[in-house]
Tab-separated table of C-alpha atoms in Angstrom:
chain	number	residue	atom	x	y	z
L	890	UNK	CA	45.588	-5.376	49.602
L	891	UNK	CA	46.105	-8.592	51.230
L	892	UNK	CA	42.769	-10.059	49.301
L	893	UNK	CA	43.949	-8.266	45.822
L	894	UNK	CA	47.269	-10.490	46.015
L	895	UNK	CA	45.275	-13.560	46.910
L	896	UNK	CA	43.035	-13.371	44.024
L	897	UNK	CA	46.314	-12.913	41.888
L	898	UNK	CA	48.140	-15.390	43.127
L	899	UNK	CA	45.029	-17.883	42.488
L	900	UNK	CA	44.315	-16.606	38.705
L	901	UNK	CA	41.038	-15.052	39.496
L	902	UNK	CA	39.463	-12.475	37.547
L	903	UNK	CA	39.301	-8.605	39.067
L	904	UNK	CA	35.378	-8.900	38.894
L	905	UNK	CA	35.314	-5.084	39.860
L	906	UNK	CA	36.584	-4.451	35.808
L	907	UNK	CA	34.161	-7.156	34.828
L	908	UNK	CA	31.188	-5.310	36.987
L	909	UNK	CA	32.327	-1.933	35.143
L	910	UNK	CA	32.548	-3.547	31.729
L	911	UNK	CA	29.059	-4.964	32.051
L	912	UNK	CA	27.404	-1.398	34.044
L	913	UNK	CA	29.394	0.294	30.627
L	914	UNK	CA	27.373	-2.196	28.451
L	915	UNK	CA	24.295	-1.748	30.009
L	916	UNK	CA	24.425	2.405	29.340
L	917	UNK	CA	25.258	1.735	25.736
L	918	UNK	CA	22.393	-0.389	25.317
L	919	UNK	CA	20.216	1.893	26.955
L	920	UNK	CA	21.210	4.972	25.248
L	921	UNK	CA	20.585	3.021	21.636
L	922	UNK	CA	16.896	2.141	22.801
L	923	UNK	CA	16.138	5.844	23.444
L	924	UNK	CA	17.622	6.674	20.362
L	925	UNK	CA	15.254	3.680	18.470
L	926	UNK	CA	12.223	5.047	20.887
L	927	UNK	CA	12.966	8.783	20.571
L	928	UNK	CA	12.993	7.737	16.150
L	929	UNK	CA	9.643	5.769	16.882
L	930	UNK	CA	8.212	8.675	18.605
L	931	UNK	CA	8.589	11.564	16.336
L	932	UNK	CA	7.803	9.037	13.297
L	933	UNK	CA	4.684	8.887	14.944
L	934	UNK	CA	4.722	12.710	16.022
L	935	UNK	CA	5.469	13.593	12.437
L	936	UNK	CA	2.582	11.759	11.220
L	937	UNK	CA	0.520	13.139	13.303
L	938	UNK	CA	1.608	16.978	11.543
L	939	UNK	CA	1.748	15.804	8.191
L	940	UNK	CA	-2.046	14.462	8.792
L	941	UNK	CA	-2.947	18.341	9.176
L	942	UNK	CA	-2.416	18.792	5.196
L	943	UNK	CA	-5.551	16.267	4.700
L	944	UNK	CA	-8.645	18.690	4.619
L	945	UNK	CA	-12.288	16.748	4.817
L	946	UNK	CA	-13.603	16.048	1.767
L	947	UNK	CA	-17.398	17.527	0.790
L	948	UNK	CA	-18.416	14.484	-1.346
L	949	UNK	CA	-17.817	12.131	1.534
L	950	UNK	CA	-19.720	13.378	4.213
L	951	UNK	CA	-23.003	11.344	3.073
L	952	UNK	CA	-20.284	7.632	3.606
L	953	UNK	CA	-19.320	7.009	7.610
L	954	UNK	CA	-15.101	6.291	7.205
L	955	UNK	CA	-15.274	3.069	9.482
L	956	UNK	CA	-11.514	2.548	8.852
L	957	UNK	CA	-11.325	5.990	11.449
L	958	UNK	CA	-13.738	4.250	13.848
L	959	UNK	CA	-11.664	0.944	13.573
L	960	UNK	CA	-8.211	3.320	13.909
L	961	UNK	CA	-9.479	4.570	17.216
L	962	UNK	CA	-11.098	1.628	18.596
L	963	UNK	CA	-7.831	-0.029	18.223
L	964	UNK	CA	-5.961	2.682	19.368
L	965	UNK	CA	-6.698	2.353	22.987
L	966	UNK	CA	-5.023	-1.079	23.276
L	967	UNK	CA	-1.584	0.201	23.175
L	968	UNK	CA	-2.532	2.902	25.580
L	969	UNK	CA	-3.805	0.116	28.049
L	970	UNK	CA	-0.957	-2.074	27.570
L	971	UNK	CA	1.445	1.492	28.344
L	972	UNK	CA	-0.663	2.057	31.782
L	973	UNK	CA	0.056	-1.713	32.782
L	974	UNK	CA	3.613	-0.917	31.919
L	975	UNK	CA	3.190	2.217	33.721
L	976	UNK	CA	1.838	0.167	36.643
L	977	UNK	CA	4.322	-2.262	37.002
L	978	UNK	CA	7.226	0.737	37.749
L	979	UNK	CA	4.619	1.772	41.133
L	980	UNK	CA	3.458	-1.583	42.261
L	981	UNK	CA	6.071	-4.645	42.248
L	982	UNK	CA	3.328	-7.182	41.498
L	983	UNK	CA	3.292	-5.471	37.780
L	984	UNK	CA	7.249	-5.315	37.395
L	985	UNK	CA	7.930	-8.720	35.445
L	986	UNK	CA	5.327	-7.027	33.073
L	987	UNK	CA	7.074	-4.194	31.840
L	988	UNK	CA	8.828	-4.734	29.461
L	989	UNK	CA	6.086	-7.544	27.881
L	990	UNK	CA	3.997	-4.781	28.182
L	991	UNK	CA	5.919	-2.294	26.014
L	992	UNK	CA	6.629	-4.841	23.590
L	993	UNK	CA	3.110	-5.716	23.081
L	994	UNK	CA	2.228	-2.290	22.668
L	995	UNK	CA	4.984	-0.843	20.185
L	996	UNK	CA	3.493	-4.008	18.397
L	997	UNK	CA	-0.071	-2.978	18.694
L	998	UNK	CA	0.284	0.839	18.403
L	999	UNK	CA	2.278	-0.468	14.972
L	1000	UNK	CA	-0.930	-1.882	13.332
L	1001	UNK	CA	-3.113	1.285	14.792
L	1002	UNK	CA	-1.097	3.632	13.359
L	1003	UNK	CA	-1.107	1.649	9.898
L	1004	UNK	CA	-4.417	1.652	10.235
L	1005	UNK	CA	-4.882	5.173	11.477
L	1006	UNK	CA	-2.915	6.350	8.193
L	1007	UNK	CA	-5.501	3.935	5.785
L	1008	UNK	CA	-7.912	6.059	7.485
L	1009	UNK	CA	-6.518	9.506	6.624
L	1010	UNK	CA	-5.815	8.283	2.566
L	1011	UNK	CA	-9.394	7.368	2.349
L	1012	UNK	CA	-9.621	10.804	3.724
L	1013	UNK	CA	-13.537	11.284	4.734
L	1014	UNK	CA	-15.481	13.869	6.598
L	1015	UNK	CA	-14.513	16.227	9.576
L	1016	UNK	CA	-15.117	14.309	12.343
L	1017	UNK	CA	-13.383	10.761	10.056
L	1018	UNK	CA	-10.371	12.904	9.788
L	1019	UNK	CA	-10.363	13.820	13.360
L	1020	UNK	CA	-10.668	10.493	15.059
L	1021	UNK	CA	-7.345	9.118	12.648
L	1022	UNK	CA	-5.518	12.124	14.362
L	1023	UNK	CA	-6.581	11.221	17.689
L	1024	UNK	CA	-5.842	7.366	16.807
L	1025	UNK	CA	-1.991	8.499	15.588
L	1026	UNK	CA	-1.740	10.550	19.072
L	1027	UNK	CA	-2.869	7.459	21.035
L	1028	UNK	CA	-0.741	5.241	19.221
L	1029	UNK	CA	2.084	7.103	20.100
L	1030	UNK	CA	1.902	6.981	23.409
L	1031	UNK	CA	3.858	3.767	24.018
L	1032	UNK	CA	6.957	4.944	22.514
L	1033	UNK	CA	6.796	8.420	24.687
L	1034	UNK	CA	6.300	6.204	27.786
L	1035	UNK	CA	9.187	3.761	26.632
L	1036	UNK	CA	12.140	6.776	26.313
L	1037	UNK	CA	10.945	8.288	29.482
L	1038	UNK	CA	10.688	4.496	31.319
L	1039	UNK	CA	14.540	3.962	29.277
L	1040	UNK	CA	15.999	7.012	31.099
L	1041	UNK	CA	15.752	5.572	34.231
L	1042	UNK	CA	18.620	3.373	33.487
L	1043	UNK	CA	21.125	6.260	32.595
């Protein structure tokens, strides 16, 4: 009481209200990156079921779609930069990484999923078809990690 009556008596802020404002601030931004992951993730979910309508295509299966090959081969760079993410929340060395980590792969996993949908216009054979589904899966994968590594800070 005494210390409450100093600190108004010199003009000082109540930094309790300050530390609440900023905690309040902090949830709100939180809870709007979920809600931009969570959109991310079933953009990419939705892809991924809409990509079941493309049936293989008879006339193609003599041509090798190399736009699937490319798709998945660049596919597994977001999922590498997600387990260095992941790594960084289990050993503290990794924990300036995180969230360089996530941004680099939403940024990757952007240009294999563009890629991964090229792949499924051209359309192709079976297998073609099958490894641009796998590539929109694995591109995803980043923005499941980021709402479940966002939570933590509700």
């Amino acid at each position: 009481m005494v210390v409450l009556a100093n600190y108004v008596l010199l003009g000082l802020p109540d930094l309790d209200r300050l530390r609440e404002l900023l905690q309040r601030i902090q949830e709100i931004l939180a809870l709007g990156g979920i809600a931009f992951a969570l959109l991310g993730a079933f953009t990419f979910l939705l892809a991924w079921v809409v990509s079941f309508l493309r049936k293989p295509s008879s006339a193609a299966s003599t041509q090798p779609n190399w736009l699937a090959r490319i798709a998945l081969g660049s596919a597994t760079v977001p999922v590498g930069l997600t387990l260095v993410a992941g790594l960084g929340a289990l050993l503290p060395m990794f924990a300036p990484y995180v969230l360089k980590a996530f941004a680099l792969a939403v940024v990757t996993a952007a240009f294999s999923w563009c890629v991964a949908v090229a792949a499924l216009i051209k359309g192709g054979d079976r297998p073609s078809i099958s490894r641009a589904r796998r590539a929109l899966l694995l591109a995803g994968m980043p923005w499941y990690c980021l709402v479940l590594y966002l939570s933590t800070y509700l």
